[in-house]
């Protein structure tokens, strides 16, 4: 962006070139909060003239010569003086250049319909030849947005291969704002990619538990990557609250296990099993069900026999087996809340939602009455983080009871498996692109 080159006749015959997407012809756009890359120039009075003063820390000799010549032209009236001098562009810094050109036109008070025509004064080389080509082919130079888009398509885009390498380096660091901003920066520089492909690449670097949640275990799809980014942003606060609650229940189970290890015995299921075995024996012996209650006394001893005698004395109908069974379970089958916690802590997740829920149901059936929201907390406590994210939708979904949570766990199994396969495919694609680039390319950057 240094030498002044006037339009020439040879430029008129310049054929349209394919987009310049080689690695050495791409300059990434500036990150937010960083000054743009146009030369900083101001003027100070020296005697009767104005001499440009630049930032000598980075200005090369060619830059200085260019600024002196530009100042001389402005003094002669060749170029209108303006508050901002943006230099000249040959196509290598097009995105930054167009931003600076817009600012310059605005400061000079030019109408937007004149910007396209004025742009030629700032161009040289390939960029100037492309402007002349557009003018020859009838491109509407009065439509700045369309003209800007044409220049960006021609000079700003990077190849898909480089995009993949840059996306692969956009790893998740826990901040959805930064993750999405970096992805947007890469997409803005790159060639056009199908929306569903961009969604796949956007999701590829997210941790499994976050992926589960924003896709609802693979059941939710996104129209484009910005739709996925909105879902990622929406889950942040509720998930934090859920995690705190989840850790509280985990600590409760761990504390109960430690206390039990110091002074308790291993819980068992003998009494409930006994009633089941008694039923089988009565059936095999051909006894009518109305006689089972009376026959039960032959199998009892100790506290159980004394309770049977108590029921008989108080007029409990021994002919109603289901009611009698329920009374015995209420008396002998219920375990304390402390023992329930120890048993729940041992119900670890092994990848089978059927088995996990069945074991939990068995423990709850034996235990004392516990508030539904507490049972939900204990049910979720042993689930892996990625599953917890998905079934609670990042903390935004609540369950009426633990069976409601179990139904959500069952519903996510198949879609999640399909999503995982697709997720791994995109991950492999990015890893392969990175390996290929390492063998024969240069390191991409986002300067």
Coordinates of C-alpha atoms in Angstrom, one line a residue:
X1 CA 0.0 0.0 0.0
X2 CA 2.9 2.3 -0.8
X3 CA 3.3 3.2 -4.4
X4 CA 1.0 5.5 -6.4
X5 CA 0.1 3.9 -9.7
X6 CA -2.1 5.8 -12.1
X7 CA -4.6 3.9 -14.3
X8 CA -3.2 2.9 -17.7
X9 CA -4.5 1.6 -21.0
X10 CA -3.2 -1.9 -20.4
X11 CA -5.4 -2.3 -17.4
X12 CA -8.5 -2.0 -19.6
X13 CA -7.7 -5.4 -21.2
X14 CA -7.2 -7.2 -17.9
X15 CA -9.2 -10.4 -17.8
X16 CA -11.1 -11.4 -14.6
X17 CA -8.8 -13.4 -12.3
X18 CA -9.9 -16.2 -10.0
X19 CA -10.0 -15.2 -6.3
X20 CA -6.5 -14.9 -4.8
X21 CA -6.7 -17.5 -2.0
X22 CA -3.1 -18.5 -1.7
X23 CA -1.7 -18.4 1.9
X24 CA 0.6 -15.5 1.2
X25 CA -2.2 -13.4 -0.3
X26 CA -4.5 -13.4 2.8
X27 CA -4.4 -11.0 5.6
X28 CA -6.8 -11.8 8.5
X29 CA -9.1 -9.1 9.7
X30 CA -8.2 -7.3 12.9
X31 CA -9.6 -8.6 16.2
X32 CA -12.0 -6.6 18.2
X33 CA -10.4 -3.7 20.0
X34 CA -7.3 -3.7 17.9
X35 CA -6.5 -0.7 15.6
X36 CA -6.7 -1.4 11.9
X37 CA -3.7 -1.8 9.9
X38 CA -3.8 1.3 7.7
X39 CA -0.8 3.7 8.2
X40 CA -1.3 6.3 10.9
X41 CA -0.5 9.7 9.4
X42 CA -0.9 13.1 10.7
X43 CA 0.7 16.5 9.7
X44 CA 2.6 19.2 11.5
X45 CA 3.5 22.6 10.3
X46 CA 7.1 23.1 9.2
X47 CA 7.5 26.7 8.1
X48 CA 5.1 27.3 5.3
X49 CA 4.4 23.6 4.5
X50 CA 3.0 20.5 6.1
X51 CA 5.1 17.4 6.4
X52 CA 3.6 14.0 7.1
X53 CA 4.8 12.5 10.4
X54 CA 4.4 8.7 10.8
X55 CA 5.0 6.1 13.4
X56 CA 8.7 5.5 12.8
X57 CA 8.7 2.3 14.9
X58 CA 7.1 0.4 12.0
X59 CA 7.2 2.6 8.9
X60 CA 9.6 1.3 6.2
X61 CA 11.5 3.6 3.8
X62 CA 8.9 3.0 1.0
X63 CA 6.2 4.1 3.3
X64 CA 7.9 7.3 4.2
X65 CA 8.5 8.1 0.5
X66 CA 4.9 7.4 -0.3
X67 CA 3.7 9.7 2.5
X68 CA 5.9 12.5 1.3
X69 CA 4.7 12.1 -2.3
X70 CA 1.1 12.0 -1.2
X71 CA 1.6 15.2 0.9
X72 CA 3.2 16.9 -2.2
X73 CA 0.2 15.8 -4.4
X74 CA -2.2 17.1 -1.9
X75 CA -0.3 20.4 -1.7
X76 CA -0.6 20.6 -5.5
X77 CA -4.3 19.9 -5.3
X78 CA -4.0 16.6 -7.1
X79 CA -5.8 14.7 -4.3
X80 CA -8.3 16.3 -2.0
X81 CA -7.0 16.8 1.5
X82 CA -8.8 14.8 4.2
X83 CA -8.3 14.1 7.9
X84 CA -7.4 10.4 7.2
X85 CA -5.0 9.2 4.6
X86 CA -5.4 5.5 3.9
X87 CA -2.7 4.8 1.3
X88 CA -3.1 2.6 -1.7
X89 CA -4.3 -0.9 -2.1
X90 CA -3.2 -3.7 -4.5
X91 CA -5.5 -6.5 -3.1
X92 CA -3.4 -7.9 -0.3
X93 CA -5.2 -6.1 2.6
X94 CA -8.6 -5.6 1.0
X95 CA -10.9 -6.1 4.0
X96 CA -9.0 -3.6 6.2
X97 CA -8.6 -1.2 3.3
X98 CA -12.3 -1.1 2.5
X99 CA -13.1 -0.4 6.1
X100 CA -10.7 2.5 6.2
X101 CA -12.0 3.8 2.8
X102 CA -15.5 3.9 4.2
X103 CA -14.3 6.0 7.1
X104 CA -12.4 8.3 4.8
X105 CA -15.4 8.8 2.5
X106 CA -17.7 9.6 5.4
X107 CA -15.2 12.1 6.9
X108 CA -15.0 13.8 3.6
X109 CA -18.8 14.1 3.3
X110 CA -19.1 12.1 0.1
X111 CA -22.5 10.6 -0.8
X112 CA -22.5 6.8 -0.7
X113 CA -23.4 6.6 -4.4
X114 CA -20.1 8.2 -5.2
X115 CA -17.9 5.9 -3.1
X116 CA -17.5 3.3 -5.9
X117 CA -16.2 5.8 -8.4
X118 CA -13.9 7.4 -5.8
X119 CA -12.5 4.1 -4.9
X120 CA -10.3 3.9 -8.0
X121 CA -8.1 6.7 -6.6
X122 CA -6.9 4.4 -3.9
X123 CA -6.2 1.3 -6.0
X124 CA -3.2 -0.1 -7.8
X125 CA -2.1 -3.4 -9.4
X126 CA -4.6 -6.2 -9.3
X127 CA -7.1 -4.2 -7.3
X128 CA -7.2 -1.4 -9.8
X129 CA -7.4 -3.8 -12.7
X130 CA -10.4 -5.6 -11.1
X131 CA -12.1 -2.2 -10.6
X132 CA -11.7 -1.5 -14.3
X133 CA -13.0 -4.9 -15.2
X134 CA -16.2 -4.3 -13.1
X135 CA -16.7 -0.9 -14.7
X136 CA -16.3 -2.4 -18.2
X137 CA -18.8 -5.2 -17.4
X138 CA -21.5 -2.8 -16.2
X139 CA -21.2 -3.5 -12.5
X140 CA -23.2 -0.8 -10.6
X141 CA -20.5 1.2 -9.0
X142 CA -23.1 3.3 -7.1
X143 CA -24.1 0.3 -5.0
X144 CA -21.3 0.3 -2.4
X145 CA -22.4 -2.8 -0.5
X146 CA -22.5 -4.9 -3.7
X147 CA -19.1 -3.5 -4.8
X148 CA -17.6 -4.2 -1.5
X149 CA -18.8 -7.7 -1.6
X150 CA -17.3 -8.3 -5.1
X151 CA -13.9 -7.0 -3.9
X152 CA -14.1 -9.3 -0.8
X153 CA -15.0 -12.3 -2.9
X154 CA -12.1 -11.6 -5.2
X155 CA -9.4 -10.7 -2.6
X156 CA -10.4 -11.5 1.0
X157 CA -11.3 -15.2 1.0
X158 CA -9.0 -18.0 2.3
X159 CA -9.3 -21.6 1.1
X160 CA -11.5 -24.2 2.8
X161 CA -8.4 -26.2 3.8
X162 CA -6.9 -23.2 5.6
X163 CA -10.3 -22.6 7.2
X164 CA -10.3 -26.1 8.6
X165 CA -6.8 -25.7 10.1
X166 CA -7.8 -22.4 11.7
X167 CA -11.1 -23.8 13.1
X168 CA -9.2 -26.8 14.5
X169 CA -7.2 -24.3 16.6
X170 CA -10.3 -22.6 17.9
X171 CA -10.5 -24.9 21.0
X172 CA -13.1 -24.5 23.7
X173 CA -11.8 -22.6 26.7
X174 CA -15.1 -22.1 28.6
X175 CA -16.1 -18.7 27.2
X176 CA -18.9 -19.0 24.6
X177 CA -18.4 -15.3 23.6
X178 CA -14.8 -15.8 22.7
X179 CA -15.4 -19.2 21.0
X180 CA -18.1 -17.8 18.8
X181 CA -16.2 -14.6 18.0
X182 CA -13.2 -16.5 16.8
X183 CA -15.3 -18.8 14.7
X184 CA -17.1 -15.8 13.1
X185 CA -13.7 -14.2 12.4
X186 CA -12.6 -17.3 10.5
X187 CA -15.9 -17.7 8.6
X188 CA -15.7 -14.0 7.5
X189 CA -12.4 -14.6 5.9
X190 CA -13.2 -17.9 4.2
X191 CA -14.8 -19.1 1.1
X192 CA -18.5 -19.8 1.1
X193 CA -19.3 -23.0 2.9
X194 CA -22.7 -24.7 3.1
X195 CA -24.6 -23.8 6.4
X196 CA -24.9 -27.4 7.6
X197 CA -21.1 -27.9 7.1
X198 CA -20.4 -24.7 9.2
X199 CA -22.7 -26.0 11.9
X200 CA -20.7 -29.3 12.0
X201 CA -17.4 -27.4 12.2
X202 CA -18.8 -25.1 14.9
X203 CA -19.9 -28.0 17.1
X204 CA -16.7 -30.0 16.4
X205 CA -14.6 -28.4 19.1
X206 CA -17.3 -28.3 21.9
X207 CA -16.9 -30.7 24.8
X208 CA -19.3 -33.7 24.8
X209 CA -21.4 -32.6 27.7
X210 CA -22.1 -29.2 26.0
X211 CA -22.8 -30.8 22.7
X212 CA -25.3 -33.1 24.3
X213 CA -27.1 -30.2 25.9
X214 CA -27.4 -27.7 23.0
X215 CA -28.5 -30.5 20.6
X216 CA -30.7 -32.1 23.2
X217 CA -29.0 -35.4 22.8
X218 CA -29.0 -35.1 19.0
X219 CA -32.7 -34.3 18.6
X220 CA -32.2 -30.6 17.8
X221 CA -30.7 -29.3 14.6
X222 CA -29.6 -25.8 13.6
X223 CA -30.3 -23.8 10.5
X224 CA -26.8 -22.3 10.6
X225 CA -23.8 -21.9 12.9
X226 CA -25.2 -18.7 14.4
X227 CA -28.3 -20.6 15.5
X228 CA -26.0 -23.0 17.3
X229 CA -24.1 -20.1 18.9
X230 CA -27.3 -18.7 20.2
X231 CA -28.2 -22.0 21.8
X232 CA -24.7 -22.2 23.4
X233 CA -25.1 -18.7 24.8
X234 CA -28.6 -19.5 26.2
X235 CA -27.4 -22.4 28.3
X236 CA -24.6 -20.7 30.3
X237 CA -26.3 -19.4 33.5
X238 CA -28.9 -22.2 34.1
X239 CA -26.1 -24.8 33.7
X240 CA -24.0 -23.1 36.3
X241 CA -26.9 -23.3 38.8
X242 CA -27.6 -26.9 38.0
X243 CA -23.9 -27.9 38.5
X244 CA -23.9 -26.4 42.0
X245 CA -27.0 -28.3 42.9
X246 CA -25.6 -31.5 41.3
X247 CA -22.3 -31.2 43.3
X248 CA -24.3 -30.7 46.5
X249 CA -26.2 -34.0 46.0
X250 CA -22.9 -35.8 45.1
X251 CA -21.3 -34.6 48.3
X252 CA -24.3 -35.7 50.3
X253 CA -24.0 -39.3 48.9
X254 CA -20.2 -39.3 49.5
X255 CA -20.6 -38.1 53.1
X256 CA -23.2 -40.8 53.8
X257 CA -20.9 -43.5 52.3
X258 CA -18.0 -42.4 54.5
X259 CA -20.2 -42.4 57.6
X260 CA -21.6 -45.8 56.8
X261 CA -18.1 -47.2 56.3
X262 CA -17.1 -46.1 59.8
X263 CA -20.0 -47.8 61.7
X264 CA -22.6 -49.4 59.6
X265 CA -23.1 -52.7 57.7
X266 CA -23.8 -53.4 54.1
X267 CA -27.5 -52.9 53.3
X268 CA -29.4 -55.9 52.0
X269 CA -32.8 -56.7 50.4
X270 CA -33.6 -59.9 52.4
X271 CA -37.1 -59.1 53.7
X272 CA -38.6 -58.0 50.4
X273 CA -37.1 -61.1 48.7
X274 CA -38.6 -63.2 51.4
X275 CA -42.1 -62.2 50.6
X276 CA -41.5 -62.8 46.9
X277 CA -40.3 -66.3 47.7
X278 CA -43.2 -67.0 50.0
X279 CA -45.6 -66.1 47.2
X280 CA -43.9 -68.5 44.8
X281 CA -44.1 -71.3 47.4
X282 CA -47.8 -70.7 48.0
X283 CA -48.5 -70.8 44.2
X284 CA -46.5 -74.0 43.7
X285 CA -48.4 -75.7 46.6
X286 CA -51.7 -74.7 45.0
X287 CA -52.9 -72.6 47.9
X288 CA -55.8 -70.2 47.3
X289 CA -54.6 -66.6 47.7
X290 CA -57.1 -65.9 50.5
X291 CA -55.2 -68.5 52.6
X292 CA -51.7 -67.0 52.1
X293 CA -52.0 -64.6 55.0
X294 CA -52.8 -67.4 57.5
X295 CA -50.1 -69.7 56.0
X296 CA -47.4 -66.9 56.3
X297 CA -47.0 -67.5 60.1
X298 CA -45.3 -70.8 59.4
X299 CA -42.4 -68.9 57.8
X300 CA -42.0 -66.2 60.4
X301 CA -40.0 -65.8 63.6
X302 CA -38.8 -63.1 66.0
X303 CA -40.1 -59.5 65.3
X304 CA -41.8 -60.6 62.1
X305 CA -43.9 -63.3 63.9
X306 CA -44.8 -60.9 66.6
X307 CA -45.9 -58.3 64.1
X308 CA -48.1 -61.0 62.4
X309 CA -49.7 -61.8 65.7
X310 CA -50.3 -58.1 66.3
X311 CA -52.1 -57.8 63.0
X312 CA -54.3 -60.8 63.8
X313 CA -55.2 -59.4 67.2
X314 CA -56.1 -56.0 65.8
X315 CA -58.5 -57.5 63.2
X316 CA -56.2 -56.9 60.1
X317 CA -57.8 -58.9 57.2
X318 CA -55.3 -61.7 56.6
X319 CA -57.3 -62.8 53.6
X320 CA -56.2 -59.7 51.6
X321 CA -52.6 -60.7 50.6
X322 CA -51.7 -57.4 48.9
X323 CA -52.7 -55.3 51.9
X324 CA -50.9 -57.7 54.3
X325 CA -47.8 -57.6 52.1
X326 CA -47.9 -53.8 52.2
X327 CA -48.1 -53.7 56.0
X328 CA -45.1 -56.0 56.3
X329 CA -43.1 -53.9 53.9
X330 CA -44.0 -50.7 55.8
X331 CA -42.8 -52.3 59.0
X332 CA -39.7 -54.1 57.9
X333 CA -38.8 -53.3 54.3
X334 CA -38.2 -49.5 54.6
X335 CA -34.6 -48.6 55.0
X336 CA -33.4 -45.3 56.6
X337 CA -32.5 -42.3 54.5
X338 CA -28.9 -42.8 55.4
X339 CA -28.9 -46.3 54.1
X340 CA -30.7 -45.2 51.0
X341 CA -27.9 -42.7 50.3
X342 CA -25.2 -45.3 50.6
X343 CA -27.1 -47.6 48.2
X344 CA -27.7 -44.8 45.7
X345 CA -24.0 -43.8 45.8
X346 CA -23.2 -47.4 44.7
X347 CA -25.6 -47.1 41.8
X348 CA -22.9 -45.8 39.4
X349 CA -23.6 -45.1 35.7
X350 CA -22.4 -48.0 33.5
X351 CA -23.9 -46.8 30.2
X352 CA -27.2 -48.7 30.4
X353 CA -30.1 -46.4 31.3
X354 CA -32.5 -49.4 31.8
X355 CA -30.2 -50.9 34.5
X356 CA -29.5 -47.5 36.1
X357 CA -33.1 -46.6 36.5
X358 CA -34.1 -50.2 37.6
X359 CA -31.5 -50.2 40.4
X360 CA -32.7 -46.7 41.6
X361 CA -36.3 -47.8 41.6
X362 CA -35.4 -50.8 43.7
X363 CA -33.7 -48.6 46.3
X364 CA -36.6 -46.1 46.4
X365 CA -39.1 -48.9 46.8
X366 CA -37.4 -50.0 50.0
X367 CA -36.7 -46.6 51.5
X368 CA -38.5 -44.1 53.6
X369 CA -40.6 -41.4 51.9
X370 CA -38.4 -38.8 50.4
X371 CA -39.5 -35.5 48.8
X372 CA -39.8 -35.8 44.9
X373 CA -37.2 -33.0 44.3
X374 CA -34.7 -34.7 46.5
X375 CA -35.1 -38.0 44.7
X376 CA -34.6 -36.2 41.4
X377 CA -31.3 -34.7 42.8
X378 CA -30.1 -38.2 43.9
X379 CA -31.1 -39.8 40.6
X380 CA -29.1 -37.2 38.6
X381 CA -26.2 -37.3 41.0
X382 CA -24.4 -40.3 39.5
X383 CA -24.9 -39.3 35.8
X384 CA -21.9 -38.1 33.8
X385 CA -21.7 -34.4 33.1
X386 CA -22.5 -34.7 29.4
X387 CA -25.6 -36.7 30.0
X388 CA -26.7 -34.3 32.8
X389 CA -26.3 -31.4 30.4
X390 CA -28.4 -33.0 27.7
X391 CA -31.4 -34.3 29.7
X392 CA -31.6 -31.0 31.7
X393 CA -31.0 -28.9 28.6
X394 CA -28.1 -27.2 30.3
X395 CA -30.1 -26.7 33.5
X396 CA -33.2 -25.1 31.9
X397 CA -35.4 -28.2 32.3
X398 CA -36.9 -29.3 35.6
X399 CA -38.4 -32.7 36.4
X400 CA -41.5 -33.4 38.5
X401 CA -40.1 -36.6 40.0
X402 CA -37.2 -39.0 39.4
X403 CA -39.3 -41.1 36.9
X404 CA -39.7 -38.0 34.7
X405 CA -35.9 -37.7 34.7
X406 CA -35.6 -41.4 33.9
X407 CA -37.9 -41.0 30.9
X408 CA -35.8 -38.1 29.6
X409 CA -32.7 -40.3 30.0
X410 CA -34.3 -43.1 28.0
X411 CA -35.5 -40.7 25.2
X412 CA -32.0 -39.4 24.5
X413 CA -30.2 -42.7 23.9
X414 CA -30.6 -43.3 20.2
X415 CA -30.4 -39.7 18.8
X416 CA -27.3 -39.1 20.9
X417 CA -25.5 -42.1 19.4
X418 CA -26.2 -40.8 15.9
X419 CA -25.0 -37.3 16.8
X420 CA -21.8 -38.7 18.3
X421 CA -20.9 -40.5 15.0
X422 CA -21.5 -37.2 13.0
X423 CA -19.5 -35.2 15.6
X424 CA -16.5 -37.6 15.4
X425 CA -16.6 -37.3 11.6
X426 CA -16.2 -33.5 11.7
X427 CA -13.5 -33.9 14.4
X428 CA -11.5 -36.3 12.1
X429 CA -11.9 -33.9 9.2
X430 CA -10.4 -31.0 11.2
X431 CA -7.6 -33.3 12.5
X432 CA -6.8 -34.6 9.0
X433 CA -6.6 -31.0 7.6
X434 CA -4.3 -30.0 10.4
X435 CA -1.9 -32.9 9.7
X436 CA -1.9 -32.2 6.0
X437 CA -1.2 -28.5 6.7
X438 CA 1.7 -29.4 9.0
X439 CA 3.3 -31.5 6.3
X440 CA 3.2 -28.8 3.5
X441 CA 1.7 -25.5 4.6
X442 CA 2.5 -22.6 6.9
X443 CA 0.9 -21.8 10.2
X444 CA -2.4 -19.9 9.8
X445 CA -3.0 -17.0 12.2
X446 CA -5.7 -14.6 13.2
X447 CA -3.7 -11.5 13.5

